[in-house]
DNA sequence: CTATTATTAGAGTATATACTCTAGTGAGTC
DNA sequence: GACTCACTAGAGTATATACTCTAATAATAG
């Protein structure tokens, strides 16, 4: 594998594990056992590394959120979209953590991310539309649909931050992809009231599969019995 | 005003304006025209400053989210809660921006924030319960109510980040409290399907008040006409 | 083989950052 | 006047950070 690609891979790995803020270019070079000079031969600066990683992320999500226009949509499609989005979120999880800072440091990134968000919102809205066409949810006026899409986006992009902060974890206890995917439960919660009678049971059963399980509860770690009634559900 | 309080005030101001990550203790001291030594006389380190600011934030929100148990709840109460929470979010807006890093750097803060989140979730859930008691929304089973509360929390705490990233703003164009409060529109969107016939119109009218207005659109800044169909609503 | 280009090492640098240390100052107290 | 004590200045420090520079080595083309 080319050094350039190794740098991207290691950077992503380190960023995901310890946060972009805590990883310097020197760390990345050391982790690869190459010199800083070498790293800077391949990338002009740290921002450039991050930008290229973003482009990969963008490509991945765009690929998964390509809504077919020649056929109607099924519950399996919905599951696929949700699973894929959370997979992407997981693989590039460092990104949303320091998003604001990253966008402030790189104009290209800000612009691209803005357009990326927009495409995602359009895709989510289109999924709602097609779910209605397929008789899975009730059709909604455009205005409501786009507000709902935005809520879905907000829930998805904030779910991981919530998990990390709700956990009583030190650096030791780390998040798992499985826990992350419990965000799907939250997303499906948003759709409940709009389900048609025909599909209600099926979707509720699907949702149930993602229900957060007790064992991972932050409180089950023996920290004592605080009044975590609400978090108990997680 | 005591130097100690001035430090807290200036820190909050600078953090909010430029982000915690971009503000050093030296910046804070310089802004106050005091020496770094002086600052460190009053606070052991940067984390301590942040922790004390958090305690203020916590106190503020706890104060506003004190749900009365001796009477039923009105739409005015709901409006008050929403307005207050977004006011708080605005006044301490630096906090959620770098939340994960801050919690990683200070165990006390992590623990306290966890409990704070939990109290907020309980309060939101309680509000839903009392809205149902007041006949404003339909009553929901505990399980659904807590999942909904969490979604409300996710929308509220992520709304600002969304605005900042959706804006095509450079550092120049900054966010306003008014724009932030359009998050209330998103929160009320979550409640729409559960509204009772009696209150439906009233709540929809309330929601309408917070509808994002075109003029602030990121795209209206003359950047050209991109395919921002979805963001158009904002 | 030679010349060019791509790649790499490794020492080095300017600046920043969080924080420390010493030496006070000024207001009050006895 | 001597003493205390909260408070402050300002120089200084150890370390980190992002990045540069020079020189050397491998790869490749003619």
Short mmCIF file of C-alpha atoms (C1' of nucleotides) in Angstrom, two decimals:
data_model
loop_
_atom_site.label_atom_id
_atom_site.label_comp_id
_atom_site.label_asym_id
_atom_site.label_seq_id
_atom_site.Cartn_x
_atom_site.Cartn_y
_atom_site.Cartn_z
CA UNK A 1 0.00 0.00 0.00
CA UNK A 2 1.19 3.47 -0.89
CA UNK A 3 2.45 5.67 1.91
CA UNK A 4 -0.15 8.24 1.03
CA UNK A 5 -2.97 5.78 1.56
CA UNK A 6 -1.38 4.49 4.72
CA UNK A 7 -1.36 8.02 6.08
CA UNK A 8 -5.05 8.42 5.33
CA UNK A 9 -5.89 5.09 6.91
CA UNK A 10 -3.85 5.62 10.05
CA UNK A 11 -5.14 9.13 10.44
CA UNK A 12 -8.72 7.94 10.27
CA UNK A 13 -8.00 5.20 12.75
CA UNK A 14 -6.27 7.50 15.21
CA UNK A 15 -8.82 10.28 14.80
CA UNK A 16 -11.65 7.85 15.44
CA UNK A 17 -9.98 6.39 18.48
CA UNK A 18 -8.71 9.47 20.21
CA UNK A 19 -10.34 12.45 18.49
CA UNK A 20 -8.84 14.73 15.87
CA UNK A 21 -7.95 17.29 18.50
CA UNK A 22 -5.74 14.83 20.32
CA UNK A 23 -3.88 13.57 17.27
CA UNK A 24 -1.05 15.60 15.75
CA UNK A 25 0.70 15.04 12.47
CA UNK A 26 3.67 13.85 14.51
CA UNK A 27 1.51 11.22 16.13
CA UNK A 28 0.36 10.00 12.76
CA UNK A 29 3.91 9.82 11.44
CA UNK A 30 5.10 8.04 14.58
CA UNK A 31 2.27 5.55 14.37
CA UNK A 32 3.33 4.69 10.84
CA UNK A 33 6.99 4.80 11.77
CA UNK A 34 7.68 7.36 9.08
CA UNK A 35 9.20 10.80 9.47
CA UNK A 36 7.13 13.99 9.75
CA UNK A 37 8.92 15.17 6.64
CA UNK A 38 7.61 12.19 4.78
CA UNK A 39 4.08 12.90 5.88
CA UNK A 40 4.42 16.50 4.75
CA UNK A 41 5.71 15.34 1.43
CA UNK A 42 2.36 13.66 0.81
CA UNK A 43 0.08 16.24 2.40
CA UNK A 44 0.50 19.97 2.65
CA UNK A 45 -1.03 20.04 6.11
CA UNK A 46 -3.36 18.35 8.56
CA UNK A 47 -6.43 19.96 7.02
CA UNK A 48 -5.66 18.33 3.70
CA UNK A 49 -5.60 14.92 5.31
CA UNK A 50 -8.94 15.56 6.94
CA UNK A 51 -10.40 16.90 3.74
CA UNK A 52 -9.46 13.78 1.81
CA UNK A 53 -10.94 11.59 4.52
CA UNK A 54 -14.12 13.61 4.29
CA UNK A 55 -14.26 13.01 0.54
CA UNK A 56 -14.19 9.26 1.19
CA UNK A 57 -16.93 9.61 3.77
CA UNK A 58 -19.02 11.67 1.42
CA UNK A 59 -18.55 9.16 -1.38
CA UNK A 60 -19.60 6.30 0.86
CA UNK A 61 -22.77 7.94 2.09
CA UNK A 62 -23.70 9.24 -1.35
CA UNK A 63 -23.31 5.73 -2.65
CA UNK A 64 -25.60 4.26 -0.03
CA UNK A 65 -28.18 7.01 -0.21
CA UNK A 66 -28.75 6.64 -3.91
CA UNK A 67 -32.53 6.26 -3.99
CA UNK A 68 -33.77 4.18 -6.92
CA UNK A 69 -36.25 6.09 -9.04
CA UNK A 70 -37.32 3.18 -11.21
CA UNK A 71 -39.00 1.10 -8.55
CA UNK A 72 -40.81 1.48 -5.29
CA UNK A 73 -39.18 1.13 -1.94
CA UNK A 74 -39.49 -1.66 0.61
CA UNK A 75 -38.94 -2.04 4.32
CA UNK A 76 -35.72 -3.86 3.48
CA UNK A 77 -34.57 -0.77 1.63
CA UNK A 78 -35.32 1.35 4.66
CA UNK A 79 -33.37 -1.00 6.86
CA UNK A 80 -30.50 -0.91 4.42
CA UNK A 81 -30.46 2.90 4.38
CA UNK A 82 -30.49 3.13 8.14
CA UNK A 83 -27.87 0.45 8.65
CA UNK A 84 -25.63 1.98 6.01
CA UNK A 85 -25.86 5.48 7.37
CA UNK A 86 -24.95 4.30 10.84
CA UNK A 87 -22.12 2.21 9.42
CA UNK A 88 -20.77 5.30 7.70
CA UNK A 89 -21.17 7.34 10.84
CA UNK A 90 -19.22 4.70 12.70
CA UNK A 91 -16.39 4.44 10.21
CA UNK A 92 -15.85 8.17 10.17
CA UNK A 93 -17.00 8.89 13.67
CA UNK A 94 -14.26 11.39 14.43
CA UNK A 95 -15.76 13.70 11.89
CA UNK A 96 -18.94 14.79 13.63
CA UNK A 97 -17.16 15.07 16.93
CA UNK A 98 -15.13 18.14 15.97
CA UNK A 99 -17.27 19.19 13.06
CA UNK A 100 -17.53 22.87 13.84
CA UNK A 101 -13.85 23.36 14.34
CA UNK A 102 -13.04 21.42 11.20
CA UNK A 103 -15.42 23.51 9.12
CA UNK A 104 -14.00 26.70 10.60
CA UNK A 105 -10.51 25.64 9.60
CA UNK A 106 -11.20 24.75 5.98
CA UNK A 107 -13.46 26.65 3.64
CA UNK A 108 -13.59 23.88 1.05
CA UNK A 109 -14.71 21.49 3.72
CA UNK A 110 -17.38 23.87 4.92
CA UNK A 111 -18.78 24.33 1.45
CA UNK A 112 -18.64 20.64 0.60
CA UNK A 113 -20.14 19.60 3.88
CA UNK A 114 -22.97 22.03 3.42
CA UNK A 115 -23.81 20.51 0.08
CA UNK A 116 -23.40 17.04 1.51
CA UNK A 117 -25.88 17.80 4.30
CA UNK A 118 -28.24 19.12 1.76
CA UNK A 119 -28.06 16.00 -0.39
CA UNK A 120 -28.68 13.89 2.69
CA UNK A 121 -31.72 15.93 3.61
CA UNK A 122 -33.07 15.62 0.09
CA UNK A 123 -32.48 11.87 0.20
CA UNK A 124 -34.21 11.47 3.55
CA UNK A 125 -37.14 13.46 2.30
CA UNK A 126 -37.28 11.37 -0.84
CA UNK A 127 -37.27 8.21 1.24
CA UNK A 128 -40.27 9.50 3.15
CA UNK A 129 -42.01 10.23 -0.12
CA UNK A 130 -41.35 6.77 -1.46
CA UNK A 131 -42.33 5.13 1.82
CA UNK A 132 -45.65 6.87 1.42
CA UNK A 133 -45.93 5.74 -2.20
CA UNK A 134 -45.28 2.21 -1.02
CA UNK A 135 -48.06 2.52 1.51
CA UNK A 136 -45.75 2.13 4.49
CA UNK A 137 -46.32 5.58 5.93
CA UNK A 138 -49.06 8.09 5.34
CA UNK A 139 -48.24 10.76 2.79
CA UNK A 140 -47.37 14.15 4.28
CA UNK A 141 -47.34 17.63 2.82
CA UNK A 142 -43.95 18.78 1.56
CA UNK A 143 -43.54 21.26 4.38
CA UNK A 144 -43.98 18.67 7.11
CA UNK A 145 -41.88 16.16 5.27
CA UNK A 146 -38.88 18.42 5.09
CA UNK A 147 -39.16 19.39 8.75
CA UNK A 148 -39.37 15.70 9.62
CA UNK A 149 -36.37 14.92 7.44
CA UNK A 150 -34.38 17.51 9.25
CA UNK A 151 -35.37 15.99 12.57
CA UNK A 152 -34.24 12.60 11.34
CA UNK A 153 -30.92 14.12 10.36
CA UNK A 154 -30.55 15.82 13.72
CA UNK A 155 -31.27 12.60 15.57
CA UNK A 156 -28.87 10.59 13.43
CA UNK A 157 -25.98 13.00 13.61
CA UNK A 158 -26.37 13.63 17.33
CA UNK A 159 -26.98 10.10 18.48
CA UNK A 160 -23.33 9.19 18.81
CA UNK A 161 -22.47 12.31 20.78
CA UNK A 162 -25.33 11.48 23.09
CA UNK A 163 -24.12 7.94 23.64
CA UNK A 164 -20.62 9.09 24.39
CA UNK A 165 -21.75 11.68 26.88
CA UNK A 166 -24.42 9.52 28.49
CA UNK A 167 -21.96 6.74 29.09
CA UNK A 168 -20.10 7.09 32.34
CA UNK A 169 -17.15 5.79 30.44
CA UNK A 170 -13.57 6.68 30.96
CA UNK A 171 -11.43 6.39 27.91
CA UNK A 172 -11.32 2.66 28.63
CA UNK A 173 -14.92 1.71 27.97
CA UNK A 174 -15.46 2.47 24.34
CA UNK A 175 -18.46 2.62 22.13
CA UNK A 176 -19.45 -0.26 19.89
CA UNK A 177 -21.05 -0.27 16.50
CA UNK A 178 -23.91 -2.24 17.97
CA UNK A 179 -24.69 0.47 20.49
CA UNK A 180 -24.44 3.07 17.78
CA UNK A 181 -27.02 1.27 15.73
CA UNK A 182 -29.50 1.58 18.53
CA UNK A 183 -29.90 5.03 17.06
CA UNK A 184 -32.07 3.32 14.48
CA UNK A 185 -34.55 2.74 17.27
CA UNK A 186 -34.70 6.47 17.80
CA UNK A 187 -35.14 7.20 14.13
CA UNK A 188 -37.94 4.70 13.79
CA UNK A 189 -39.56 6.26 16.84
CA UNK A 190 -39.99 9.40 14.76
CA UNK A 191 -41.95 7.48 12.15
CA UNK A 192 -44.33 5.60 14.42
CA UNK A 193 -47.25 8.00 14.27
CA UNK A 194 -47.17 8.09 10.49
CA UNK A 195 -47.21 4.34 9.90
CA UNK A 196 -50.11 2.88 7.98
CA UNK A 197 -52.18 0.16 9.60
CA UNK A 198 -50.85 -2.32 7.03
CA UNK A 199 -47.25 -1.91 8.04
CA UNK A 200 -47.49 -0.80 11.62
CA UNK A 201 -46.72 -4.17 13.13
CA UNK A 202 -43.84 -4.91 10.80
CA UNK A 203 -42.11 -1.62 11.45
CA UNK A 204 -42.68 -1.88 15.17
CA UNK A 205 -41.08 -5.32 15.06
CA UNK A 206 -38.14 -3.93 13.12
CA UNK A 207 -37.77 -1.15 15.65
CA UNK A 208 -37.84 -3.64 18.45
CA UNK A 209 -34.73 -5.28 17.03
CA UNK A 210 -32.77 -2.12 17.71
CA UNK A 211 -34.12 -1.48 21.14
CA UNK A 212 -31.29 -0.49 23.42
CA UNK A 213 -30.41 -3.36 25.70
CA UNK A 214 -29.97 -3.01 29.43
CA UNK A 215 -26.50 -4.61 29.84
CA UNK A 216 -24.66 -1.77 28.15
CA UNK A 217 -26.25 0.73 30.46
CA UNK A 218 -23.85 3.28 31.77
CA UNK A 219 -25.28 2.77 35.20
CA UNK A 220 -24.79 -0.98 35.28
CA UNK A 221 -21.06 -0.47 35.74
CA UNK A 222 -21.34 -0.46 39.49
CA UNK A 223 -21.11 3.27 39.92
CA UNK A 224 -23.95 3.14 42.41
CA UNK A 225 -27.64 3.67 42.13
CA UNK A 226 -28.35 7.15 40.94
CA UNK A 227 -31.70 8.35 39.75
CA UNK A 228 -31.12 7.35 36.15
CA UNK A 229 -34.69 6.41 35.46
CA UNK A 230 -34.73 7.65 31.93
CA UNK A 231 -31.34 6.37 30.93
CA UNK A 232 -32.42 3.02 32.30
CA UNK A 233 -33.92 2.38 28.93
CA UNK A 234 -30.46 2.29 27.40
CA UNK B 1 -16.77 43.18 40.10
CA UNK B 2 -14.29 40.67 41.49
CA UNK B 3 -11.47 39.53 39.22
CA UNK B 4 -12.62 35.95 39.61
CA UNK B 5 -16.06 36.75 38.26
CA UNK B 6 -14.59 38.84 35.49
CA UNK B 7 -12.52 35.85 34.41
CA UNK B 8 -15.60 33.64 34.28
CA UNK B 9 -17.54 36.24 32.35
CA UNK B 10 -14.82 36.97 29.83
CA UNK B 11 -14.09 33.30 29.36
CA UNK B 12 -17.71 32.56 28.58
CA UNK B 13 -17.85 35.47 26.18
CA UNK B 14 -14.67 34.46 24.36
CA UNK B 15 -15.54 30.77 24.33
CA UNK B 16 -18.95 31.53 22.86
CA UNK B 17 -17.54 33.82 20.23
CA UNK B 18 -14.55 31.86 19.08
CA UNK B 19 -14.86 28.39 20.54
CA UNK B 20 -13.13 26.96 23.59
CA UNK B 21 -10.48 25.34 21.44
CA UNK B 22 -9.39 28.67 20.03
CA UNK B 23 -9.18 30.49 23.35
CA UNK B 24 -6.20 30.03 25.64
CA UNK B 25 -5.81 31.16 29.20
CA UNK B 26 -3.41 33.78 27.86
CA UNK B 27 -6.13 35.11 25.59
CA UNK B 28 -8.49 35.39 28.51
CA UNK B 29 -5.92 37.21 30.61
CA UNK B 30 -5.03 39.54 27.74
CA UNK B 31 -8.70 40.30 27.10
CA UNK B 32 -9.07 41.35 30.72
CA UNK B 33 -5.71 43.14 30.70
CA UNK B 34 -4.55 41.06 33.62
CA UNK B 35 -1.51 38.81 33.83
CA UNK B 36 -1.60 35.04 33.29
CA UNK B 37 -0.27 34.70 36.81
CA UNK B 38 -3.26 36.57 38.10
CA UNK B 39 -5.61 34.27 36.24
CA UNK B 40 -3.86 31.25 37.69
CA UNK B 41 -4.15 32.70 41.14
CA UNK B 42 -7.90 32.47 40.79
CA UNK B 43 -8.17 29.19 38.88
CA UNK B 44 -5.97 26.13 39.00
CA UNK B 45 -6.36 25.55 35.28
CA UNK B 46 -8.54 26.04 32.24
CA UNK B 47 -10.70 23.05 33.07
CA UNK B 48 -11.66 24.62 36.37
CA UNK B 49 -12.89 27.72 34.60
CA UNK B 50 -14.97 25.62 32.25
CA UNK B 51 -16.32 23.54 35.08
CA UNK B 52 -17.51 26.59 36.95
CA UNK B 53 -19.18 27.93 33.85
CA UNK B 54 -20.91 24.60 33.43
CA UNK B 55 -22.23 24.81 36.99
CA UNK B 56 -23.84 28.14 36.11
CA UNK B 57 -25.36 26.65 32.97
CA UNK B 58 -26.65 23.68 34.88
CA UNK B 59 -28.18 25.90 37.53
CA UNK B 60 -29.92 28.01 34.92
CA UNK B 61 -31.48 25.11 33.07
CA UNK B 62 -32.44 23.31 36.26
CA UNK B 63 -34.16 26.46 37.39
CA UNK B 64 -36.16 26.78 34.19
CA UNK B 65 -37.02 23.10 33.93
CA UNK B 66 -38.57 22.93 37.35
CA UNK B 67 -41.93 21.37 36.50
CA UNK B 68 -44.71 22.39 38.88
CA UNK B 69 -46.36 19.36 40.46
CA UNK B 70 -49.22 21.20 42.14
CA UNK B 71 -50.99 22.33 39.01
CA UNK B 72 -51.54 21.34 35.42
CA UNK B 73 -49.52 22.66 32.56
CA UNK B 74 -50.53 25.10 29.83
CA UNK B 75 -49.36 25.95 26.36
CA UNK B 76 -47.78 29.06 27.85
CA UNK B 77 -45.74 26.82 30.11
CA UNK B 78 -44.60 24.81 27.13
CA UNK B 79 -43.58 27.97 25.31
CA UNK B 80 -41.72 29.13 28.36
CA UNK B 81 -39.82 25.87 28.67
CA UNK B 82 -38.82 25.88 25.04
CA UNK B 83 -37.81 29.53 25.03
CA UNK B 84 -35.84 29.12 28.21
CA UNK B 85 -33.97 26.06 27.08
CA UNK B 86 -32.94 27.76 23.87
CA UNK B 87 -31.96 30.88 25.79
CA UNK B 88 -29.74 28.74 27.96
CA UNK B 89 -28.30 27.00 24.96
CA UNK B 90 -27.52 30.37 23.47
CA UNK B 91 -25.88 31.83 26.57
CA UNK B 92 -23.59 28.85 26.96
CA UNK B 93 -23.35 27.89 23.35
CA UNK B 94 -19.65 27.11 23.44
CA UNK B 95 -20.39 24.20 25.69
CA UNK B 96 -22.10 21.82 23.31
CA UNK B 97 -19.65 22.64 20.56
CA UNK B 98 -16.70 20.93 22.19
CA UNK B 99 -18.69 18.76 24.55
CA UNK B 100 -16.91 15.49 23.96
CA UNK B 101 -13.47 16.92 24.41
CA UNK B 102 -14.51 18.79 27.51
CA UNK B 103 -15.99 15.67 29.09
CA UNK B 104 -12.87 13.70 28.22
CA UNK B 105 -10.70 16.27 29.96
CA UNK B 106 -12.58 16.47 33.23
CA UNK B 107 -14.11 13.56 35.06
CA UNK B 108 -16.20 15.74 37.37
CA UNK B 109 -17.67 17.44 34.36
CA UNK B 110 -18.46 14.12 32.69
CA UNK B 111 -20.25 12.82 35.74
CA UNK B 112 -22.14 16.04 36.36
CA UNK B 113 -23.12 16.41 32.74
CA UNK B 114 -24.40 12.88 32.66
CA UNK B 115 -26.65 13.57 35.60
CA UNK B 116 -27.67 16.87 34.08
CA UNK B 117 -28.69 15.18 30.82
CA UNK B 118 -30.65 12.69 32.79
CA UNK B 119 -32.52 15.36 34.71
CA UNK B 120 -33.35 17.09 31.45
CA UNK B 121 -34.68 13.88 29.95
CA UNK B 122 -36.82 13.25 32.99
CA UNK B 123 -38.11 16.80 32.81
CA UNK B 124 -38.97 16.51 29.12
CA UNK B 125 -40.74 13.24 29.73
CA UNK B 126 -42.63 14.81 32.62
CA UNK B 127 -43.67 17.68 30.40
CA UNK B 128 -45.09 15.20 27.89
CA UNK B 129 -46.97 13.51 30.68
CA UNK B 130 -48.44 16.74 31.91
CA UNK B 131 -49.28 17.89 28.40
CA UNK B 132 -51.30 14.72 28.10
CA UNK B 133 -52.96 15.32 31.47
CA UNK B 134 -53.89 18.79 30.26
CA UNK B 135 -55.45 17.30 27.14
CA UNK B 136 -52.97 18.98 24.79
CA UNK B 137 -51.41 15.80 23.48
CA UNK B 138 -52.61 12.23 23.58
CA UNK B 139 -51.23 10.15 26.41
CA UNK B 140 -48.49 7.75 25.41
CA UNK B 141 -47.08 4.65 27.06
CA UNK B 142 -44.00 5.24 29.17
CA UNK B 143 -41.73 3.49 26.69
CA UNK B 144 -42.72 5.68 23.78
CA UNK B 145 -42.66 8.78 25.89
CA UNK B 146 -39.08 8.27 26.94
CA UNK B 147 -37.94 7.54 23.39
CA UNK B 148 -39.71 10.72 22.27
CA UNK B 149 -38.12 12.72 25.06
CA UNK B 150 -34.74 11.56 23.95
CA UNK B 151 -35.51 12.61 20.39
CA UNK B 152 -36.54 16.03 21.64
CA UNK B 153 -33.25 16.27 23.51
CA UNK B 154 -31.28 15.21 20.45
CA UNK B 155 -33.01 17.77 18.28
CA UNK B 156 -32.54 20.56 20.80
CA UNK B 157 -28.87 19.88 21.49
CA UNK B 158 -27.98 19.40 17.84
CA UNK B 159 -29.94 22.24 16.35
CA UNK B 160 -27.26 24.85 16.85
CA UNK B 161 -24.53 22.68 15.34
CA UNK B 162 -26.77 22.15 12.36
CA UNK B 163 -27.36 25.86 11.90
CA UNK B 164 -23.67 26.64 12.12
CA UNK B 165 -22.74 24.01 9.60
CA UNK B 166 -25.64 24.67 7.25
CA UNK B 167 -24.79 28.34 7.12
CA UNK B 168 -22.28 29.14 4.44
CA UNK B 169 -20.89 31.60 6.89
CA UNK B 170 -17.32 32.58 7.36
CA UNK B 171 -16.44 33.71 10.82
CA UNK B 172 -17.99 37.05 9.89
CA UNK B 173 -21.64 36.07 9.57
CA UNK B 174 -22.62 34.93 13.00
CA UNK B 175 -25.58 33.15 14.40
CA UNK B 176 -28.37 35.02 16.14
CA UNK B 177 -30.58 34.03 19.04
CA UNK B 178 -33.55 34.42 16.78
CA UNK B 179 -32.28 31.85 14.33
CA UNK B 180 -31.46 29.53 17.17
CA UNK B 181 -35.00 29.72 18.43
CA UNK B 182 -36.24 28.40 15.13
CA UNK B 183 -35.23 25.11 16.67
CA UNK B 184 -38.50 25.36 18.54
CA UNK B 185 -40.19 24.83 15.19
CA UNK B 186 -38.35 21.53 14.88
CA UNK B 187 -39.26 20.45 18.39
CA UNK B 188 -42.92 21.24 17.87
CA UNK B 189 -42.77 19.27 14.61
CA UNK B 190 -42.09 16.20 16.74
CA UNK B 191 -45.29 16.74 18.67
CA UNK B 192 -47.65 17.34 15.76
CA UNK B 193 -48.95 13.79 15.35
CA UNK B 194 -49.77 13.52 19.03
CA UNK B 195 -51.77 16.71 19.35
CA UNK B 196 -55.40 16.44 20.41
CA UNK B 197 -58.06 17.89 18.15
CA UNK B 198 -58.80 20.51 20.81
CA UNK B 199 -55.35 22.00 20.76
CA UNK B 200 -54.11 21.14 17.30
CA UNK B 201 -54.76 24.56 15.81
CA UNK B 202 -53.29 26.45 18.73
CA UNK B 203 -50.07 24.50 18.71
CA UNK B 204 -49.76 24.70 14.95
CA UNK B 205 -50.14 28.47 15.24
CA UNK B 206 -47.49 28.58 17.92
CA UNK B 207 -45.18 26.50 15.75
CA UNK B 208 -45.78 28.82 12.85
CA UNK B 209 -44.33 31.67 14.89
CA UNK B 210 -40.98 29.95 14.92
CA UNK B 211 -40.95 28.95 11.30
CA UNK B 212 -37.54 29.64 9.83
CA UNK B 213 -37.65 32.72 7.67
CA UNK B 214 -36.24 32.86 4.19
CA UNK B 215 -34.04 35.98 4.48
CA UNK B 216 -31.47 34.31 6.75
CA UNK B 217 -31.04 31.47 4.31
CA UNK B 218 -27.46 30.49 3.81
CA UNK B 219 -28.03 30.60 0.12
CA UNK B 220 -29.42 34.10 -0.02
CA UNK B 221 -25.96 35.51 0.50
CA UNK B 222 -25.27 35.66 -3.17
CA UNK B 223 -23.15 32.56 -3.33
CA UNK B 224 -24.96 31.52 -6.47
CA UNK B 225 -27.88 29.21 -7.09
CA UNK B 226 -27.00 25.75 -5.95
CA UNK B 227 -29.48 22.97 -5.54
CA UNK B 228 -30.38 23.87 -2.00
CA UNK B 229 -34.01 22.90 -2.29
CA UNK B 230 -34.27 21.49 1.16
CA UNK B 231 -32.32 24.15 2.93
CA UNK B 232 -34.55 26.65 1.16
CA UNK B 233 -36.98 26.19 3.96
CA UNK B 234 -34.54 27.80 6.32
"C1'" DC C 1 24.68 3.84 -17.33
"C1'" DT C 2 22.72 8.44 -16.57
"C1'" DA C 3 19.47 11.63 -15.51
"C1'" DT C 4 15.35 12.58 -13.58
"C1'" DT C 5 11.77 12.04 -10.47
"C1'" DA C 6 9.45 10.15 -6.45
"C1'" DT C 7 10.02 9.20 -1.95
"C1'" DT C 8 11.99 9.22 2.57
"C1'" DA C 9 14.66 10.40 6.95
"C1'" DG C 10 15.68 13.27 10.44
"C1'" DA C 11 17.16 17.27 12.42
"C1'" DG C 12 15.46 21.69 13.09
"C1'" DT C 13 12.32 25.95 13.85
"C1'" DA C 14 9.00 29.41 15.01
"C1'" DT C 15 5.25 29.79 17.61
"C1'" DA C 16 1.87 28.61 20.92
"C1'" DT C 17 0.14 26.75 25.13
"C1'" DA C 18 -0.70 25.77 29.77
"C1'" DC C 19 1.13 26.82 33.62
"C1'" DT C 20 4.87 28.38 37.45
"C1'" DC C 21 7.64 31.38 40.24
"C1'" DT C 22 9.16 35.37 42.41
"C1'" DA C 23 8.44 39.63 43.82
"C1'" DG C 24 5.85 42.54 44.92
"C1'" DT C 25 1.34 46.18 46.14
"C1'" DG C 26 -2.17 48.03 48.83
"C1'" DA C 27 -5.79 47.74 52.23
"C1'" DG C 28 -6.71 46.64 56.68
"C1'" DT C 29 -5.29 45.27 61.84
"C1'" DC C 30 -3.00 45.42 66.00
"C1'" DG D 1 5.30 50.82 62.43
"C1'" DA D 2 5.08 45.89 61.82
"C1'" DC D 3 2.32 42.36 60.09
"C1'" DT D 4 -1.00 39.80 57.49
"C1'" DC D 5 -3.41 38.59 53.53
"C1'" DA D 6 -5.87 38.87 49.35
"C1'" DC D 7 -4.51 39.99 45.07
"C1'" DT D 8 -1.57 41.16 40.97
"C1'" DA D 9 2.38 41.70 37.55
"C1'" DG D 10 5.40 39.89 34.56
"C1'" DA D 11 9.07 37.22 33.30
"C1'" DG D 12 9.98 32.57 32.57
"C1'" DT D 13 9.60 27.40 31.39
"C1'" DA D 14 8.77 22.84 29.64
"C1'" DT D 15 6.45 20.87 26.25
"C1'" DA D 16 3.84 20.44 22.17
"C1'" DT D 17 2.53 21.56 17.55
"C1'" DA D 18 2.49 22.29 12.81
"C1'" DC D 19 5.49 22.52 9.59
"C1'" DT D 20 10.29 23.24 6.88
"C1'" DC D 21 14.77 22.16 5.02
"C1'" DT D 22 18.50 19.50 3.43
"C1'" DA D 23 20.28 15.62 2.03
"C1'" DA D 24 19.99 11.08 0.90
"C1'" DT D 25 17.98 6.94 -1.23
"C1'" DA D 26 14.98 4.20 -4.25
"C1'" DA D 27 12.50 3.87 -8.65
"C1'" DT D 28 12.16 4.72 -13.33
"C1'" DA D 29 12.96 6.45 -18.11
"C1'" DG D 30 15.90 7.23 -21.88
#
